[in-house]
PDB file of C-alpha atoms and ligand atoms in Angstrom:
ATOM      1  CA  MET A   1      -0.064  -0.346   0.147  1.00 33.00           C
ATOM      2  CA  THR A   2       0.934   3.018  -1.615  1.00 37.00           C
ATOM      3  CA  ASP A   3       1.224   6.406   0.646  1.00 37.00           C
ATOM      4  CA  GLU A   4      -0.257   8.333  -1.422  1.00 37.00           C
ATOM      5  CA  ARG A   5      -3.491   5.259  -1.291  1.00 41.00           C
ATOM      6  CA  GLN A   6      -3.171   6.365   2.695  1.00 45.00           C
ATOM      7  CA  ALA A   7      -3.595   9.538   1.160  1.00 38.00           C
ATOM      8  CA  GLY A   8      -6.814   8.692  -0.534  1.00 42.00           C
ATOM      9  CA  GLY A   9      -8.879  10.700   1.655  1.00 45.00           C
ATOM     10  CA  LYS A  10     -11.566   9.873   4.455  1.00 48.00           C
ATOM     11  CA  TYR A  11     -14.088   9.552   1.795  1.00 49.00           C
ATOM     12  CA  GLY A  12     -11.758   6.961  -0.612  1.00 49.00           C
ATOM     13  CA  GLU A  13     -10.978   9.366  -3.905  1.00 55.00           C
ATOM     14  CA  GLY A  14      -8.093   7.930  -6.204  1.00 60.00           C
ATOM     15  CA  LEU A  15      -9.129   4.258  -4.346  1.00 76.00           C
ATOM     16  CA  ASP A  16     -10.273   3.064  -7.439  1.00 73.00           C
ATOM     17  CA  GLY A  17     -13.289   1.922  -6.290  1.00 89.00           C
ATOM     18  CA  ARG A  18     -11.790  -0.592  -3.815  1.00 95.00           C
ATOM     19  CA  ILE A  19     -12.894   1.681  -0.345  1.00 96.00           C
ATOM     20  CA  PRO A  20     -16.646   1.465  -0.150  1.00 97.00           C
ATOM     21  CA  PRO A  21     -18.523   4.516   0.621  1.00 97.00           C
ATOM     22  CA  ASN A  22     -17.803   6.866   3.320  1.00 97.00           C
ATOM     23  CA  GLN A  23     -15.035   4.383   5.359  1.00 97.00           C
ATOM     24  CA  ALA A  24     -11.314   5.293   5.984  1.00 97.00           C
ATOM     25  CA  VAL A  25      -8.563   3.184   5.135  1.00 97.00           C
ATOM     26  CA  THR A  26      -6.416   1.845   8.495  1.00 97.00           C
ATOM     27  CA  ARG A  27      -3.182  -0.102   8.736  1.00 96.00           C
ATOM     28  CA  LYS A  28      -3.303  -0.589  12.290  1.00 97.00           C
ATOM     29  CA  PHE A  29      -5.340  -3.694  13.172  1.00 97.00           C
ATOM     30  CA  PRO A  30      -8.110  -2.431  15.505  1.00 97.00           C
ATOM     31  CA  VAL A  31      -9.677  -5.141  18.481  1.00 98.00           C
ATOM     32  CA  MET A  32     -13.395  -3.966  18.790  1.00 97.00           C
ATOM     33  CA  THR A  33     -14.469  -6.520  21.383  1.00 97.00           C
ATOM     34  CA  ALA A  34     -18.270  -5.982  22.996  1.00 95.00           C
ATOM     35  CA  GLY A  35     -17.233  -7.771  26.406  1.00 94.00           C
ATOM     36  CA  LYS A  36     -14.242  -9.929  27.518  1.00 96.00           C
ATOM     37  CA  THR A  37     -11.835 -11.933  25.762  1.00 98.00           C
ATOM     38  CA  PRO A  38     -12.161 -15.371  26.333  1.00 98.00           C
ATOM     39  CA  ASP A  39      -8.688 -17.736  26.760  1.00 98.00           C
ATOM     40  CA  ILE A  40      -9.966 -20.791  25.143  1.00 98.00           C
ATOM     41  CA  ASP A  41      -7.220 -23.837  25.214  1.00 98.00           C
ATOM     42  CA  THR A  42      -6.934 -25.678  21.824  1.00 98.00           C
ATOM     43  CA  ALA A  43      -6.931 -29.019  23.904  1.00 98.00           C
ATOM     44  CA  ALA A  44     -10.536 -28.113  25.309  1.00 98.00           C
ATOM     45  CA  TRP A  45     -11.472 -26.421  21.694  1.00 98.00           C
ATOM     46  CA  SER A  46     -14.566 -27.888  19.562  1.00 98.00           C
ATOM     47  CA  PHE A  47     -16.446 -26.326  16.240  1.00 98.00           C
ATOM     48  CA  SER A  48     -19.719 -27.635  15.726  1.00 98.00           C
ATOM     49  CA  ILE A  49     -22.605 -27.755  12.659  1.00 99.00           C
ATOM     50  CA  LYS A  50     -25.688 -27.978  14.257  1.00 98.00           C
ATOM     51  CA  SER A  51     -29.627 -27.875  12.654  1.00 98.00           C
ATOM     52  CA  GLY A  52     -31.082 -26.455  15.697  1.00 98.00           C
ATOM     53  CA  PRO A  53     -30.506 -28.165  18.907  1.00 98.00           C
ATOM     54  CA  ARG A  54     -28.937 -31.047  16.789  1.00 98.00           C
ATOM     55  CA  THR A  55     -25.588 -31.513  16.215  1.00 98.00           C
ATOM     56  CA  LEU A  56     -24.332 -32.754  12.922  1.00 98.00           C
ATOM     57  CA  ALA A  57     -20.881 -32.191  13.183  1.00 98.00           C
ATOM     58  CA  SER A  58     -18.177 -31.474  15.571  1.00 98.00           C
ATOM     59  CA  TRP A  59     -14.171 -31.146  14.978  1.00 98.00           C
ATOM     60  CA  ASN A  60     -11.534 -31.181  17.803  1.00 98.00           C
ATOM     61  CA  TRP A  61      -8.834 -28.861  17.024  1.00 98.00           C
ATOM     62  CA  VAL A  62      -6.304 -31.392  15.812  1.00 98.00           C
ATOM     63  CA  GLU A  63      -9.150 -32.554  13.880  1.00 98.00           C
ATOM     64  CA  PHE A  64      -9.709 -29.660  11.966  1.00 98.00           C
ATOM     65  CA  ASN A  65      -6.277 -28.444  11.520  1.00 98.00           C
ATOM     66  CA  ALA A  66      -6.435 -31.555   9.096  1.00 98.00           C
ATOM     67  CA  LEU A  67      -9.028 -30.359   6.901  1.00 98.00           C
ATOM     68  CA  PRO A  68      -8.415 -28.499   3.523  1.00 98.00           C
ATOM     69  CA  GLN A  69      -6.868 -25.121   4.596  1.00 98.00           C
ATOM     70  CA  THR A  70      -7.233 -22.458   1.813  1.00 98.00           C
ATOM     71  CA  ARG A  71      -5.485 -18.934   2.057  1.00 98.00           C
ATOM     72  CA  TRP A  72      -7.633 -15.593   1.260  1.00 98.00           C
ATOM     73  CA  ARG A  73      -5.870 -12.106   1.091  1.00 98.00           C
ATOM     74  CA  GLY A  74      -8.070  -9.119   0.730  1.00 98.00           C
ATOM     75  CA  ASP A  75      -9.823  -5.935   2.494  1.00 98.00           C
ATOM     76  CA  ILE A  76     -11.853  -6.276   5.575  1.00 98.00           C
ATOM     77  CA  HIS A  77     -14.343  -3.219   6.227  1.00 98.00           C
ATOM     78  CA  CYS A  78     -15.991  -2.332   9.715  1.00 98.00           C
ATOM     79  CA  VAL A  79     -18.742  -0.222  10.604  1.00 98.00           C
ATOM     80  CA  THR A  80     -17.073   2.266  12.400  1.00 97.00           C
ATOM     81  CA  ARG A  81     -15.799   3.161   9.606  1.00 98.00           C
ATOM     82  CA  TRP A  82     -12.064   1.883   9.154  1.00 98.00           C
ATOM     83  CA  SER A  83     -10.867  -0.576   6.589  1.00 98.00           C
ATOM     84  CA  LYS A  84      -8.080  -2.636   5.983  1.00 98.00           C
ATOM     85  CA  PHE A  85      -6.726  -3.124   2.737  1.00 97.00           C
ATOM     86  CA  ASP A  86      -4.374  -6.559   1.878  1.00 97.00           C
ATOM     87  CA  THR A  87      -5.078  -8.379   4.926  1.00 98.00           C
ATOM     88  CA  ASP A  88      -3.787 -12.252   5.062  1.00 98.00           C
ATOM     89  CA  TRP A  89      -6.119 -15.312   6.431  1.00 98.00           C
ATOM     90  CA  GLN A  90      -5.840 -19.611   6.468  1.00 98.00           C
ATOM     91  CA  GLY A  91      -8.398 -21.463   7.336  1.00 98.00           C
ATOM     92  CA  VAL A  92     -10.695 -24.272   6.258  1.00 99.00           C
ATOM     93  CA  THR A  93     -13.615 -22.588   4.310  1.00 98.00           C
ATOM     94  CA  ILE A  94     -17.299 -23.606   5.175  1.00 99.00           C
ATOM     95  CA  ASP A  95     -17.744 -25.661   1.400  1.00 98.00           C
ATOM     96  CA  ASP A  96     -14.828 -27.510   2.824  1.00 98.00           C
ATOM     97  CA  LEU A  97     -16.761 -28.182   5.680  1.00 98.00           C
ATOM     98  CA  LEU A  98     -19.701 -28.844   5.035  1.00 98.00           C
ATOM     99  CA  ALA A  99     -18.399 -31.586   2.270  1.00 98.00           C
ATOM    100  CA  SER A 100     -15.781 -32.772   4.662  1.00 98.00           C
ATOM    101  CA  ALA A 101     -19.042 -33.794   6.802  1.00 98.00           C
ATOM    102  CA  GLY A 102     -21.009 -34.378   4.125  1.00 98.00           C
ATOM    103  CA  ILE A 103     -23.991 -31.902   5.055  1.00 98.00           C
ATOM    104  CA  GLU A 104     -27.416 -30.961   2.925  1.00 98.00           C
ATOM    105  CA  PRO A 105     -27.865 -27.739   4.380  1.00 98.00           C
ATOM    106  CA  PRO A 106     -31.303 -27.546   5.703  1.00 98.00           C
ATOM    107  CA  SER A 107     -32.324 -24.540   5.867  1.00 98.00           C
ATOM    108  CA  PRO A 108     -30.726 -21.335   3.881  1.00 98.00           C
ATOM    109  CA  HIS A 109     -30.619 -19.478   7.299  1.00 98.00           C
ATOM    110  CA  THR A 110     -27.509 -19.730  10.120  1.00 99.00           C
ATOM    111  CA  LEU A 111     -26.356 -18.305  13.158  1.00 99.00           C
ATOM    112  CA  PHE A 112     -22.658 -18.394  14.122  1.00 99.00           C
ATOM    113  CA  GLN A 113     -21.781 -18.481  18.334  1.00 98.00           C
ATOM    114  CA  GLY A 114     -18.855 -17.173  20.034  1.00 98.00           C
ATOM    115  CA  TYR A 115     -18.021 -19.196  22.857  1.00 98.00           C
ATOM    116  CA  GLU A 116     -18.330 -16.074  25.013  1.00 97.00           C
ATOM    117  CA  GLY A 117     -21.971 -15.701  24.172  1.00 97.00           C
ATOM    118  CA  TYR A 118     -21.407 -13.234  20.518  1.00 98.00           C
ATOM    119  CA  SER A 119     -23.737 -14.280  17.614  1.00 98.00           C
ATOM    120  CA  THR A 120     -24.323 -13.319  14.296  1.00 98.00           C
ATOM    121  CA  ASN A 121     -27.019 -14.291  11.231  1.00 99.00           C
ATOM    122  CA  LEU A 122     -25.572 -14.938   8.031  1.00 99.00           C
ATOM    123  CA  LEU A 123     -27.562 -16.615   4.909  1.00 98.00           C
ATOM    124  CA  LEU A 124     -25.867 -19.464   3.511  1.00 98.00           C
ATOM    125  CA  SER A 125     -25.402 -18.184   0.199  1.00 98.00           C
ATOM    126  CA  ASP A 126     -23.017 -15.836   1.940  1.00 98.00           C
ATOM    127  CA  ILE A 127     -20.975 -17.872   3.588  1.00 98.00           C
ATOM    128  CA  THR A 128     -20.731 -20.786   0.542  1.00 98.00           C
ATOM    129  CA  ASP A 129     -18.761 -20.594  -2.723  1.00 98.00           C
ATOM    130  CA  GLY A 130     -15.329 -19.433  -1.243  1.00 98.00           C
ATOM    131  CA  LYS A 131     -16.939 -16.863   0.407  1.00 98.00           C
ATOM    132  CA  ALA A 132     -16.335 -17.441   4.045  1.00 98.00           C
ATOM    133  CA  MET A 133     -13.590 -19.358   6.184  1.00 99.00           C
ATOM    134  CA  ILE A 134     -13.413 -20.115  10.206  1.00 99.00           C
ATOM    135  CA  ALA A 135      -9.516 -18.441   9.975  1.00 99.00           C
ATOM    136  CA  THR A 136      -7.180 -20.038  12.120  1.00 99.00           C
ATOM    137  CA  ARG A 137      -4.110 -18.146  11.321  1.00 98.00           C
ATOM    138  CA  PHE A 138      -3.365 -14.695  10.080  1.00 98.00           C
ATOM    139  CA  ASP A 139      -0.628 -13.262   8.464  1.00 98.00           C
ATOM    140  CA  ASP A 140       1.423 -16.309   8.715  1.00 98.00           C
ATOM    141  CA  GLN A 141       0.932 -16.767  12.573  1.00 98.00           C
ATOM    142  CA  PRO A 142      -1.711 -18.453  14.701  1.00 98.00           C
ATOM    143  CA  LEU A 143      -4.634 -15.719  14.957  1.00 98.00           C
ATOM    144  CA  THR A 144      -3.658 -13.559  18.404  1.00 98.00           C
ATOM    145  CA  ARG A 145      -6.570 -14.161  20.958  1.00 98.00           C
ATOM    146  CA  GLU A 146      -7.590 -10.412  20.514  1.00 98.00           C
ATOM    147  CA  HIS A 147      -8.753 -11.189  16.999  1.00 98.00           C
ATOM    148  CA  GLY A 148     -10.533 -14.349  18.191  1.00 98.00           C
ATOM    149  CA  GLY A 149      -7.860 -17.019  18.622  1.00 98.00           C
ATOM    150  CA  PRO A 150      -7.895 -19.760  18.445  1.00 98.00           C
ATOM    151  CA  ALA A 151     -10.460 -19.700  15.370  1.00 99.00           C
ATOM    152  CA  ARG A 152     -12.491 -16.964  14.169  1.00 99.00           C
ATOM    153  CA  LEU A 153     -15.485 -16.500  11.045  1.00 99.00           C
ATOM    154  CA  LEU A 154     -13.878 -14.240   8.123  1.00 99.00           C
ATOM    155  CA  VAL A 155     -16.767 -12.896   5.553  1.00 99.00           C
ATOM    156  CA  PRO A 156     -14.665 -10.267   4.415  1.00 98.00           C
ATOM    157  CA  HIS A 157     -17.529  -8.896   1.825  1.00 98.00           C
ATOM    158  CA  LEU A 158     -19.716  -8.556   4.791  1.00 98.00           C
ATOM    159  CA  TYR A 159     -18.944  -5.471   7.745  1.00 98.00           C
ATOM    160  CA  PHE A 160     -16.764  -7.294  10.049  1.00 98.00           C
ATOM    161  CA  TRP A 161     -19.680  -7.654  12.435  1.00 98.00           C
ATOM    162  CA  LYS A 162     -20.151 -10.745  10.716  1.00 98.00           C
ATOM    163  CA  SER A 163     -16.864 -12.003  10.857  1.00 98.00           C
ATOM    164  CA  ALA A 164     -17.443 -14.073  14.997  1.00 98.00           C
ATOM    165  CA  LYS A 165     -14.137 -14.309  16.920  1.00 98.00           C
ATOM    166  CA  TRP A 166     -14.083 -17.189  19.031  1.00 98.00           C
ATOM    167  CA  VAL A 167     -16.465 -19.236  17.365  1.00 98.00           C
ATOM    168  CA  LYS A 168     -17.871 -22.233  18.444  1.00 98.00           C
ATOM    169  CA  ALA A 169     -20.442 -23.258  16.234  1.00 98.00           C
ATOM    170  CA  MET A 170     -22.409 -22.916  13.071  1.00 99.00           C
ATOM    171  CA  GLN A 171     -26.209 -23.648  13.257  1.00 98.00           C
ATOM    172  CA  PHE A 172     -28.782 -23.935  10.858  1.00 98.00           C
ATOM    173  CA  THR A 173     -31.646 -21.858  11.927  1.00 98.00           C
ATOM    174  CA  GLN A 174     -35.560 -22.668  10.092  1.00 98.00           C
ATOM    175  CA  LYS A 175     -36.078 -18.792   9.480  1.00 98.00           C
ATOM    176  CA  GLU A 176     -34.086 -16.154   9.891  1.00 98.00           C
ATOM    177  CA  GLU A 177     -32.532 -15.161  13.726  1.00 98.00           C
ATOM    178  CA  SER A 178     -30.701 -11.992  14.788  1.00 98.00           C
ATOM    179  CA  GLY A 179     -27.480 -12.204  16.281  1.00 98.00           C
ATOM    180  CA  PHE A 180     -25.924 -10.333  19.343  1.00 98.00           C
ATOM    181  CA  TRP A 181     -25.787  -6.694  16.744  1.00 98.00           C
ATOM    182  CA  GLU A 182     -28.450  -7.527  14.498  1.00 98.00           C
ATOM    183  CA  LEU A 183     -30.959  -7.347  17.982  1.00 98.00           C
ATOM    184  CA  ARG A 184     -29.486  -3.604  18.830  1.00 98.00           C
ATOM    185  CA  GLY A 185     -30.321  -2.056  15.303  1.00 98.00           C
ATOM    186  CA  TYR A 186     -27.143  -2.873  12.748  1.00 98.00           C
ATOM    187  CA  HIS A 187     -28.874  -5.010   9.910  1.00 98.00           C
ATOM    188  CA  GLN A 188     -29.554  -8.728   9.353  1.00 98.00           C
ATOM    189  CA  ARG A 189     -26.878  -8.304   6.561  1.00 98.00           C
ATOM    190  CA  GLY A 190     -23.881  -5.441   6.275  1.00 98.00           C
ATOM    191  CA  ASP A 191     -23.014  -5.555   2.714  1.00 98.00           C
ATOM    192  CA  PRO A 192     -20.381  -2.194   3.305  1.00 98.00           C
ATOM    193  CA  TRP A 193     -21.372  -1.705  -0.554  1.00 98.00           C
ATOM    194  CA  ALA A 194     -24.718  -0.621  -0.414  1.00 98.00           C
ATOM    195  CA  GLU A 195     -23.750   0.856   3.547  1.00 98.00           C
ATOM    196  CA  GLU A 196     -26.131  -1.977   5.519  1.00 98.00           C
ATOM    197  CA  ARG A 197     -25.106  -0.383   8.410  1.00 98.00           C
ATOM    198  CA  PHE A 198     -28.340  -0.552  10.139  1.00 98.00           C
ATOM    199  CA  SER A 199     -31.657  -2.239   9.812  1.00 95.00           C
TER     200      SER A 199
HETATM  201  N1  MTE B 201     -17.092 -13.038  19.717  1.00 91.46           N
HETATM  202  C1  MTE B 201     -16.700 -11.942  19.103  1.00 91.46           C
HETATM  203  N2  MTE B 201     -17.006 -11.413  17.564  1.00 91.46           N
HETATM  204  C2  MTE B 201     -16.877 -10.567  17.236  1.00 91.46           C
HETATM  205  C3  MTE B 201     -16.888  -9.334  17.762  1.00 91.46           C
HETATM  206  C4  MTE B 201     -17.412  -9.415  19.473  1.00 91.46           C
HETATM  207  O1  MTE B 201     -17.229  -8.787  20.361  1.00 91.46           O
HETATM  208  N3  MTE B 201     -17.550 -10.784  20.152  1.00 91.46           N
HETATM  209  N4  MTE B 201     -17.356  -7.632  17.458  1.00 91.46           N
HETATM  210  C5  MTE B 201     -17.652  -7.916  15.944  1.00 91.46           C
HETATM  211  C6  MTE B 201     -16.939  -6.752  15.646  1.00 91.46           C
HETATM  212  S1  MTE B 201     -17.989  -5.534  15.938  1.00 91.46           S
HETATM  213  C7  MTE B 201     -15.899  -6.385  14.815  1.00 91.46           C
HETATM  214  S2  MTE B 201     -15.921  -5.139  14.078  1.00 91.46           S
HETATM  215  C8  MTE B 201     -14.983  -7.282  14.539  1.00 91.46           C
HETATM  216  C9  MTE B 201     -13.954  -7.211  15.030  1.00 91.46           C
HETATM  217  O2  MTE B 201     -12.149  -7.666  15.216  1.00 91.46           O
HETATM  218  P1  MTE B 201     -10.764  -7.260  15.459  1.00 91.46           P
HETATM  219  O3  MTE B 201     -11.224  -6.976  16.993  1.00 91.46           O
HETATM  220  O4  MTE B 201     -10.618  -8.558  15.146  1.00 91.46           O
HETATM  221  O5  MTE B 201     -10.818  -6.156  14.638  1.00 91.46           O
HETATM  222  O6  MTE B 201     -15.428  -8.977  15.242  1.00 91.46           O
HETATM  223  C10 MTE B 201     -16.446  -8.930  15.206  1.00 91.46           C
HETATM  224  N5  MTE B 201     -16.679  -9.812  16.114  1.00 91.46           N
HETATM  225 MO1   MO B 202     -17.701  -3.419  14.393  1.00 91.46          MO
END
């Protein structure tokens, strides 16, 4: 990233359509956490896919790391108006999770849950076809605790509140549910290009 690009300005002039409306570029990686930062030992960690209360599949840390690993490099956008370019993540795509468990999605609606109680709803169409992963590495290092380690959801084409940190489950729900921020007035989908900030 060049300094000219940084100086592209608050409203992103000169960024070649790369920055969504009313976002500003940051080089830092701000930490945005609503509550306490949980400390989850990988020995006690698991990730589950559920349908309502029923567990369809579950992986412990060793099993999870044996799944196909994907790298994604690109830009992320927080609803508090910062965007960060060229972030570098590794993890397991939702496609690979569903395929490796042989799961036929029972519903187009999902709710992701964090270990500390956070949640966020997502349409299946926003997390499949390579659009999302459960990320375990950032910049070739294990994901730090403050950014959601051991593992977080990454859905980079939507505002970053959708990328649940300390993720423990993906739950299919019969209808659209609202997560932590969606219940507090944030948009059900959160497309930064359409400025879907609030509902
Ligand atoms: N479990 C959990 N996930 C979360 C949050 C949180 O408070 N708890 N905050 C969300 C919000 S509002 C944003 S902007 C991003 C921030 O991620 P970062 O701290 O890695 O920048 O995480 C999202 N995921
Ligand atoms: Mo956020």
